[in-house]
Amino acid sequence: MSRLQAEHLYKVFGRRPDEAVAKLEGGTDRDELRTDGTTAAVIDASFAVEAGQIFVVMGLSGSGKSTLLRMLNGLLEPTAGRVLYDGQDLTALAARELREVRSHKISMVFQHFALFPHRSVLENAAYGLEVQGVAHAERKRRATEALGLVGLAGWEKSWPDELSGGMQQRVGLARALATDADLLLMDESFSALDPLIRRDMQDQLLELQKRLKKTIVFITHDLNEAMRLGDRIAVMRDGEIVQIGTAEDILVTPANDYVASFTQDVDRTRVLTAGAIMADPEEALGTTTPDGTVLRTESDILAAAPATVTADTPIIELFTPCSRSGVAVAVTDEEGTLIGVVPRARLLAVLGEPEPGADAAPKGPEAIETAKTSDAPDAPEGKVIAGA
């Protein structure tokens, strides 16, 4: 069972919302409803988020992503549809029961830091625990621990206005972590930050996620941020989810022209990874090194490879080793076991450049798709890298 499920969610503002949902289900479009003074903010949104996954909802302003997020924890009641958390229907709970779930199981990190200026950093981080009724000594301990996790140890007695924007957002993140909620909802949480600080916060979140394995729904309007953070990404337009997939899926096989317009300027060499294009190790067996050695085993491949990389390595880092040697680059897992190879011809095909003397190869997205669907092993899902 998925940790979080959204099932056919609608949110309509204005007159006769139930009638509006029926019209939408019958094919009436959003613009027609608007002429009647009704706004369809979210239309038939369905998705599932697995435990420990970062699920990013991406869309431009007005696409409905923040409204969708607020339905997930009951801040907004859906006009239709339901939200399940660990199998429990949150939309069927009484107000008191829903408050209890929000206090203990779901935490939210906002775009604007929402810190209390008259409370110290420690008191701000402990606020959610105070709401829960946790005893003073225990909430101080847990808040202090959370501040340490986000790199703010030693700042407990400071005031919010003494902190930079990035540090204030870290306090907001610490407040969410202190409650020990399994589900974090993050609404444009880094968008108010300067680019360098924003990247630092992305790094911080990814590092924390490696250790804490929270389930996270992250809202953003920025494609690079979505690709960098998301295990899976939902793209919204005009209230509807138009595509759900890994960053690689969205980059390589956009569902429509709207999604393609987001990805057209993305530098694939910094986004796609070795794991996305690697071939099965057997493809390198039987090849010969420049000194005449025939590669007969996986150990031979590892010994002869001009470089050894992980599946998460962006392909831009493969250019130099591939240019210096005709032997394939080796791709290994965390234990150092060979899981794939990237021959020079495969890398050049992805870039749309035939290897000297070779027949023309598929180019661009077609080449990437060919690499994905050949006899290569399954690549680890989702970890493409953006903004590198």
Coordinates of C-alpha atoms in Angstrom, one line a residue:
M1 CA 0.0 0.0 0.0
S2 CA 1.3 3.5 -0.9
R3 CA 1.9 5.9 2.0
L4 CA -0.2 8.7 0.5
Q5 CA -2.9 8.4 -2.2
A6 CA -4.9 11.1 -3.9
E7 CA -8.0 9.7 -5.7
H8 CA -9.8 11.9 -8.2
L9 CA -9.5 15.1 -6.3
Y10 CA -11.4 18.2 -7.4
K11 CA -11.5 21.6 -5.9
V12 CA -14.0 24.1 -7.2
F13 CA -14.5 27.6 -5.9
G14 CA -17.7 29.5 -6.6
R15 CA -21.3 28.8 -7.1
R16 CA -22.8 25.2 -7.1
P17 CA -19.4 23.4 -7.0
D18 CA -20.9 19.9 -7.1
E19 CA -22.7 20.8 -10.3
A20 CA -19.4 22.1 -11.7
V21 CA -17.6 18.8 -10.9
A22 CA -20.4 17.0 -12.8
K23 CA -19.8 19.3 -15.8
L24 CA -16.1 18.7 -15.6
E25 CA -16.6 15.0 -15.5
G26 CA -18.8 15.4 -18.6
G27 CA -16.2 17.2 -20.6
T28 CA -16.9 20.9 -19.9
D29 CA -13.6 22.7 -19.8
R30 CA -12.3 25.1 -17.1
D31 CA -12.8 28.2 -19.2
E32 CA -16.5 27.5 -19.8
L33 CA -17.0 27.2 -16.0
R34 CA -15.2 30.5 -15.4
T35 CA -17.8 32.4 -17.5
D36 CA -20.3 31.2 -14.9
G37 CA -18.3 32.6 -12.0
T38 CA -16.8 29.2 -11.0
T39 CA -13.1 28.4 -10.8
A40 CA -11.9 24.8 -11.1
A41 CA -8.6 25.0 -9.2
V42 CA -7.9 21.2 -9.3
I43 CA -9.4 18.8 -11.7
D44 CA -9.4 15.0 -11.3
A45 CA -6.0 14.7 -9.7
S46 CA -4.9 11.2 -8.8
F47 CA -1.5 9.9 -7.7
A48 CA 0.3 7.7 -5.2
V49 CA 3.4 8.5 -3.1
E50 CA 5.5 5.6 -1.7
A51 CA 7.0 5.7 1.7
G52 CA 10.4 7.4 1.7
Q53 CA 9.9 9.0 -1.7
I54 CA 10.2 12.7 -2.7
F55 CA 7.2 13.4 -4.9
V56 CA 7.4 16.8 -6.6
V57 CA 4.4 18.6 -8.0
M58 CA 5.6 21.2 -10.6
G59 CA 3.6 23.8 -12.4
L60 CA 3.4 27.5 -13.2
S61 CA 1.6 30.0 -11.0
G62 CA -2.2 29.3 -11.1
S63 CA -1.7 25.6 -12.1
G64 CA -3.4 24.4 -8.9
K65 CA -0.4 22.8 -7.2
S66 CA -0.6 24.7 -3.9
T67 CA -4.4 24.1 -3.7
L68 CA -3.7 20.4 -4.3
L69 CA -1.2 20.4 -1.5
R70 CA -3.6 21.9 0.9
M71 CA -6.2 19.2 0.2
L72 CA -3.6 16.6 1.2
N73 CA -3.6 17.6 4.8
G74 CA -7.2 18.9 5.1
L75 CA -6.5 22.7 5.1
L76 CA -8.9 22.7 2.1
E77 CA -11.7 20.3 1.8
P78 CA -12.0 18.6 -1.6
T79 CA -15.1 19.3 -3.6
A80 CA -14.9 15.7 -4.7
G81 CA -12.4 12.8 -4.3
R82 CA -10.5 11.6 -1.3
V83 CA -7.0 11.5 0.3
L84 CA -5.7 8.3 1.9
Y85 CA -2.8 8.3 4.3
D86 CA -1.7 4.8 5.3
G87 CA -5.1 3.6 4.1
Q88 CA -7.0 6.1 6.3
D89 CA -9.4 8.3 4.5
L90 CA -8.5 11.8 5.7
T91 CA -11.4 13.4 3.9
A92 CA -13.8 11.3 6.0
L93 CA -12.4 12.4 9.4
A94 CA -14.1 14.8 11.8
A95 CA -12.4 18.1 12.4
R96 CA -10.9 17.0 15.7
E97 CA -9.6 13.8 14.3
L98 CA -8.0 15.6 11.3
R99 CA -6.3 18.1 13.7
E100 CA -4.8 15.1 15.5
V101 CA -3.4 13.7 12.3
R102 CA -2.0 17.0 11.3
S103 CA -0.4 17.4 14.7
H104 CA 1.4 14.1 14.8
K105 CA 1.6 12.6 11.3
I106 CA 1.9 15.5 8.8
S107 CA 4.2 18.5 8.9
M108 CA 4.2 21.5 6.5
V109 CA 7.1 23.8 5.5
F110 CA 5.9 27.0 3.9
Q111 CA 7.5 29.3 1.3
H112 CA 7.6 32.2 3.8
F113 CA 9.2 31.0 6.9
A114 CA 6.3 31.6 9.2
L115 CA 8.6 32.1 12.3
F116 CA 7.4 33.8 15.4
P117 CA 9.6 36.9 15.8
H118 CA 9.1 37.0 19.6
R119 CA 10.3 33.4 20.0
S120 CA 13.8 32.2 20.0
V121 CA 15.1 29.8 17.3
L122 CA 14.7 26.9 19.8
E123 CA 11.2 28.0 20.7
N124 CA 10.2 28.2 17.0
A125 CA 11.6 24.8 16.3
A126 CA 9.7 23.4 19.3
Y127 CA 6.4 25.0 18.4
G128 CA 4.8 22.0 16.8
L129 CA 5.7 19.9 19.8
E130 CA 4.1 22.5 22.0
V131 CA 0.9 22.2 20.0
Q132 CA 1.0 18.5 20.6
G133 CA 1.3 19.0 24.3
V134 CA 4.8 17.5 24.7
A135 CA 6.4 18.3 28.0
H136 CA 8.9 21.2 28.1
A137 CA 12.0 19.2 28.6
E138 CA 11.2 16.7 25.9
R139 CA 10.3 19.3 23.3
K140 CA 13.5 21.2 24.1
R141 CA 15.5 18.0 23.6
R142 CA 13.8 17.1 20.3
A143 CA 13.9 20.7 18.9
T144 CA 17.6 20.9 19.8
E145 CA 18.2 17.6 18.0
A146 CA 16.3 18.8 14.9
L147 CA 18.2 22.1 14.8
G148 CA 21.4 20.0 14.8
L149 CA 20.2 18.0 11.9
V150 CA 19.7 21.2 9.8
G151 CA 23.1 22.7 10.7
L152 CA 21.9 25.2 13.3
A153 CA 23.5 23.8 16.4
G154 CA 24.6 26.8 18.5
W155 CA 21.9 29.1 17.3
E156 CA 19.2 28.0 19.7
K157 CA 19.0 31.2 21.7
S158 CA 19.1 33.5 18.6
W159 CA 16.1 35.5 17.3
P160 CA 14.7 35.0 13.8
D161 CA 15.7 38.5 12.7
E162 CA 19.3 37.6 13.5
L163 CA 19.3 34.8 10.8
S164 CA 19.7 34.9 7.1
G165 CA 16.8 33.8 4.9
G166 CA 18.4 30.4 4.4
M167 CA 18.9 29.9 8.1
Q168 CA 15.3 31.0 8.8
Q169 CA 14.1 28.4 6.3
R170 CA 16.3 25.8 8.1
V171 CA 14.4 26.7 11.3
G172 CA 11.1 26.0 9.5
L173 CA 12.5 22.7 8.4
A174 CA 13.7 21.8 11.9
R175 CA 10.2 22.6 13.2
A176 CA 8.7 20.1 10.8
L177 CA 11.4 17.5 11.7
A178 CA 11.0 17.9 15.4
T179 CA 7.4 16.6 15.4
D180 CA 8.8 13.3 13.9
A181 CA 5.9 13.3 11.3
D182 CA 6.4 10.8 8.6
L183 CA 4.9 13.0 5.9
L184 CA 6.4 16.4 5.0
L185 CA 4.4 18.8 2.7
M186 CA 6.7 21.5 1.3
D187 CA 5.0 24.4 -0.5
E188 CA 7.6 26.4 -2.6
S189 CA 9.7 26.1 0.4
F190 CA 12.9 27.3 -1.2
S191 CA 11.6 29.7 -3.9
A192 CA 12.0 32.8 -1.7
L193 CA 15.8 32.2 -1.3
D194 CA 18.7 33.4 -3.4
P195 CA 19.9 30.9 -6.0
L196 CA 23.0 29.8 -4.0
I197 CA 21.2 29.5 -0.8
R198 CA 18.4 27.7 -2.6
R199 CA 20.8 25.1 -3.9
D200 CA 22.3 24.7 -0.5
M201 CA 18.9 24.0 1.0
Q202 CA 18.3 21.4 -1.8
D203 CA 21.5 19.7 -0.8
Q204 CA 20.5 19.8 2.8
L205 CA 17.1 18.2 2.0
L206 CA 18.6 15.5 0.0
E207 CA 21.2 14.7 2.7
L208 CA 18.5 14.6 5.4
Q209 CA 16.4 12.4 3.2
K210 CA 19.2 9.8 3.0
R211 CA 19.2 9.5 6.7
L212 CA 15.5 10.1 7.7
K213 CA 13.6 8.5 4.8
K214 CA 10.6 10.8 5.1
T215 CA 7.8 10.8 2.7
I216 CA 7.8 14.2 1.0
V217 CA 5.4 16.1 -1.3
F218 CA 7.3 19.1 -2.6
I219 CA 5.7 21.9 -4.6
T220 CA 7.8 24.0 -7.0
H221 CA 7.5 26.0 -10.2
D222 CA 11.1 25.4 -11.1
L223 CA 12.0 22.5 -13.4
N224 CA 15.6 22.2 -12.3
E225 CA 14.5 22.0 -8.7
A226 CA 11.9 19.4 -9.6
M227 CA 14.4 17.2 -11.5
R228 CA 17.1 17.6 -8.8
L229 CA 14.8 16.6 -5.9
G230 CA 12.1 14.4 -7.3
D231 CA 12.0 10.6 -7.3
R232 CA 8.8 11.2 -9.2
I233 CA 7.3 14.4 -10.7
A234 CA 3.8 15.4 -11.5
V235 CA 3.4 18.3 -13.9
M236 CA 0.3 20.4 -13.5
R237 CA -1.4 22.7 -16.0
D238 CA -4.7 24.6 -15.5
G239 CA -5.7 22.4 -12.6
E240 CA -4.9 19.1 -14.2
I241 CA -2.0 16.7 -13.8
V242 CA -0.7 16.3 -17.4
Q243 CA 2.2 13.9 -16.7
I244 CA 3.6 11.8 -13.9
G245 CA 7.0 10.2 -14.1
T246 CA 10.6 10.2 -13.2
A247 CA 12.7 13.2 -14.2
E248 CA 14.1 11.1 -17.0
D249 CA 10.6 10.2 -18.3
I250 CA 9.7 13.9 -18.4
L251 CA 12.9 14.9 -20.1
V252 CA 13.0 12.1 -22.7
T253 CA 9.3 11.4 -23.4
P254 CA 7.3 14.5 -22.5
A255 CA 3.5 13.8 -22.7
N256 CA 2.7 16.9 -24.8
D257 CA 4.0 20.1 -26.2
Y258 CA 3.4 21.9 -22.9
V259 CA 5.7 19.6 -21.0
A260 CA 8.2 19.6 -23.8
S261 CA 8.4 23.4 -23.6
F262 CA 9.7 23.1 -20.0
T263 CA 12.5 20.7 -21.1
Q264 CA 13.7 22.2 -24.3
D265 CA 16.4 24.3 -22.8
V266 CA 17.6 21.7 -20.3
D267 CA 21.3 20.6 -20.8
R268 CA 20.9 16.8 -21.0
T269 CA 24.6 16.3 -20.3
R270 CA 24.0 17.7 -16.8
V271 CA 20.7 16.0 -16.2
L272 CA 20.9 12.5 -17.6
T273 CA 23.1 10.1 -15.6
A274 CA 25.2 7.1 -16.4
G275 CA 22.5 4.9 -15.0
A276 CA 20.0 6.3 -17.5
I277 CA 22.1 5.3 -20.6
M278 CA 24.3 2.4 -19.4
A279 CA 24.4 -0.9 -21.3
D280 CA 24.6 -4.4 -19.8
P281 CA 28.1 -5.3 -18.8
E282 CA 28.0 -8.1 -21.3
E283 CA 28.2 -5.5 -24.1
A284 CA 31.8 -4.9 -23.1
L285 CA 32.8 -8.6 -22.9
G286 CA 34.9 -9.7 -25.9
T287 CA 36.1 -6.2 -26.7
T288 CA 39.8 -5.5 -26.9
T289 CA 41.8 -2.9 -25.2
P290 CA 44.4 -0.7 -27.0
D291 CA 47.1 -3.0 -25.7
G292 CA 45.4 -6.1 -27.2
T293 CA 43.9 -7.5 -24.0
V294 CA 40.5 -9.2 -24.5
L295 CA 38.0 -8.4 -21.8
R296 CA 36.6 -11.8 -20.8
T297 CA 35.2 -11.2 -17.3
E298 CA 33.6 -8.4 -15.3
S299 CA 36.8 -8.1 -13.4
D300 CA 38.6 -7.5 -16.7
I301 CA 36.2 -4.7 -17.5
L302 CA 36.7 -3.0 -14.1
A303 CA 40.5 -3.3 -14.4
A304 CA 40.6 -1.8 -17.9
A305 CA 37.9 0.9 -17.6
P306 CA 39.2 4.4 -18.0
A307 CA 36.9 5.5 -15.2
T308 CA 34.5 3.9 -12.7
V309 CA 31.4 5.9 -11.8
T310 CA 28.1 5.4 -10.0
A311 CA 24.6 5.3 -11.6
D312 CA 24.0 8.9 -10.4
T313 CA 27.0 10.4 -12.2
P314 CA 25.9 13.0 -14.7
I315 CA 27.0 12.0 -18.2
I316 CA 29.0 15.3 -18.6
E317 CA 31.6 13.6 -16.4
L318 CA 32.0 10.7 -18.8
F319 CA 33.3 12.9 -21.7
T320 CA 36.9 12.9 -20.7
P321 CA 37.3 9.2 -20.0
C322 CA 35.4 8.2 -23.1
S323 CA 37.5 10.5 -25.2
R324 CA 40.8 9.1 -23.9
S325 CA 40.0 5.4 -24.3
G326 CA 38.0 3.1 -26.5
V327 CA 37.2 0.9 -23.4
A328 CA 33.8 1.5 -21.9
V329 CA 33.4 3.4 -18.6
A330 CA 32.3 1.0 -15.8
V331 CA 29.2 1.8 -13.7
T332 CA 29.1 0.3 -10.2
D333 CA 26.8 0.2 -7.2
E334 CA 27.6 1.3 -3.7
E335 CA 29.4 -2.0 -3.0
G336 CA 31.6 -1.6 -6.1
T337 CA 29.8 -4.3 -8.1
L338 CA 29.7 -3.8 -11.8
I339 CA 26.1 -3.0 -12.9
G340 CA 26.6 -1.5 -16.4
V341 CA 29.0 0.1 -18.9
V342 CA 28.9 3.2 -21.0
P343 CA 30.7 2.6 -24.3
R344 CA 31.8 5.7 -26.2
A345 CA 29.4 5.0 -29.1
R346 CA 26.5 4.9 -26.7
L347 CA 27.4 8.3 -25.1
L348 CA 27.9 9.9 -28.6
A349 CA 24.5 8.5 -29.7
V350 CA 22.8 10.2 -26.8
L351 CA 24.4 13.5 -27.7
G352 CA 23.4 13.0 -31.4
E353 CA 27.0 12.6 -32.6
P354 CA 27.9 9.4 -34.6
E355 CA 31.2 7.9 -33.6
P356 CA 33.9 8.5 -36.4
G357 CA 33.5 5.9 -39.1
A358 CA 30.2 4.6 -37.7
D359 CA 26.8 4.6 -39.3
A360 CA 24.4 7.3 -38.3
A361 CA 22.8 6.6 -34.9
P362 CA 19.5 7.8 -33.4
K363 CA 19.9 11.2 -32.0
G364 CA 18.7 13.1 -28.9
P365 CA 15.6 11.7 -27.1
E366 CA 15.4 8.8 -29.6
A367 CA 18.9 7.7 -28.8
I368 CA 18.2 8.0 -25.0
E369 CA 15.0 5.9 -25.4
T370 CA 17.0 3.4 -27.5
A371 CA 19.6 3.2 -24.7
K372 CA 16.9 2.6 -22.1
T373 CA 15.0 -0.1 -24.0
S374 CA 17.9 -2.1 -25.3
D375 CA 19.4 -5.1 -23.4
A376 CA 20.7 -2.7 -20.7
P377 CA 19.9 -3.6 -17.1
D378 CA 17.2 -1.5 -15.4
A379 CA 18.6 1.8 -14.3
P380 CA 17.9 3.0 -10.8
E381 CA 14.7 5.0 -11.0
G382 CA 14.6 8.7 -11.0
K383 CA 17.9 10.1 -10.1
V384 CA 18.8 12.4 -12.8
I385 CA 20.7 15.5 -11.7
A386 CA 19.7 19.1 -12.5
G387 CA 21.3 22.4 -11.8
A388 CA 24.8 20.9 -11.5

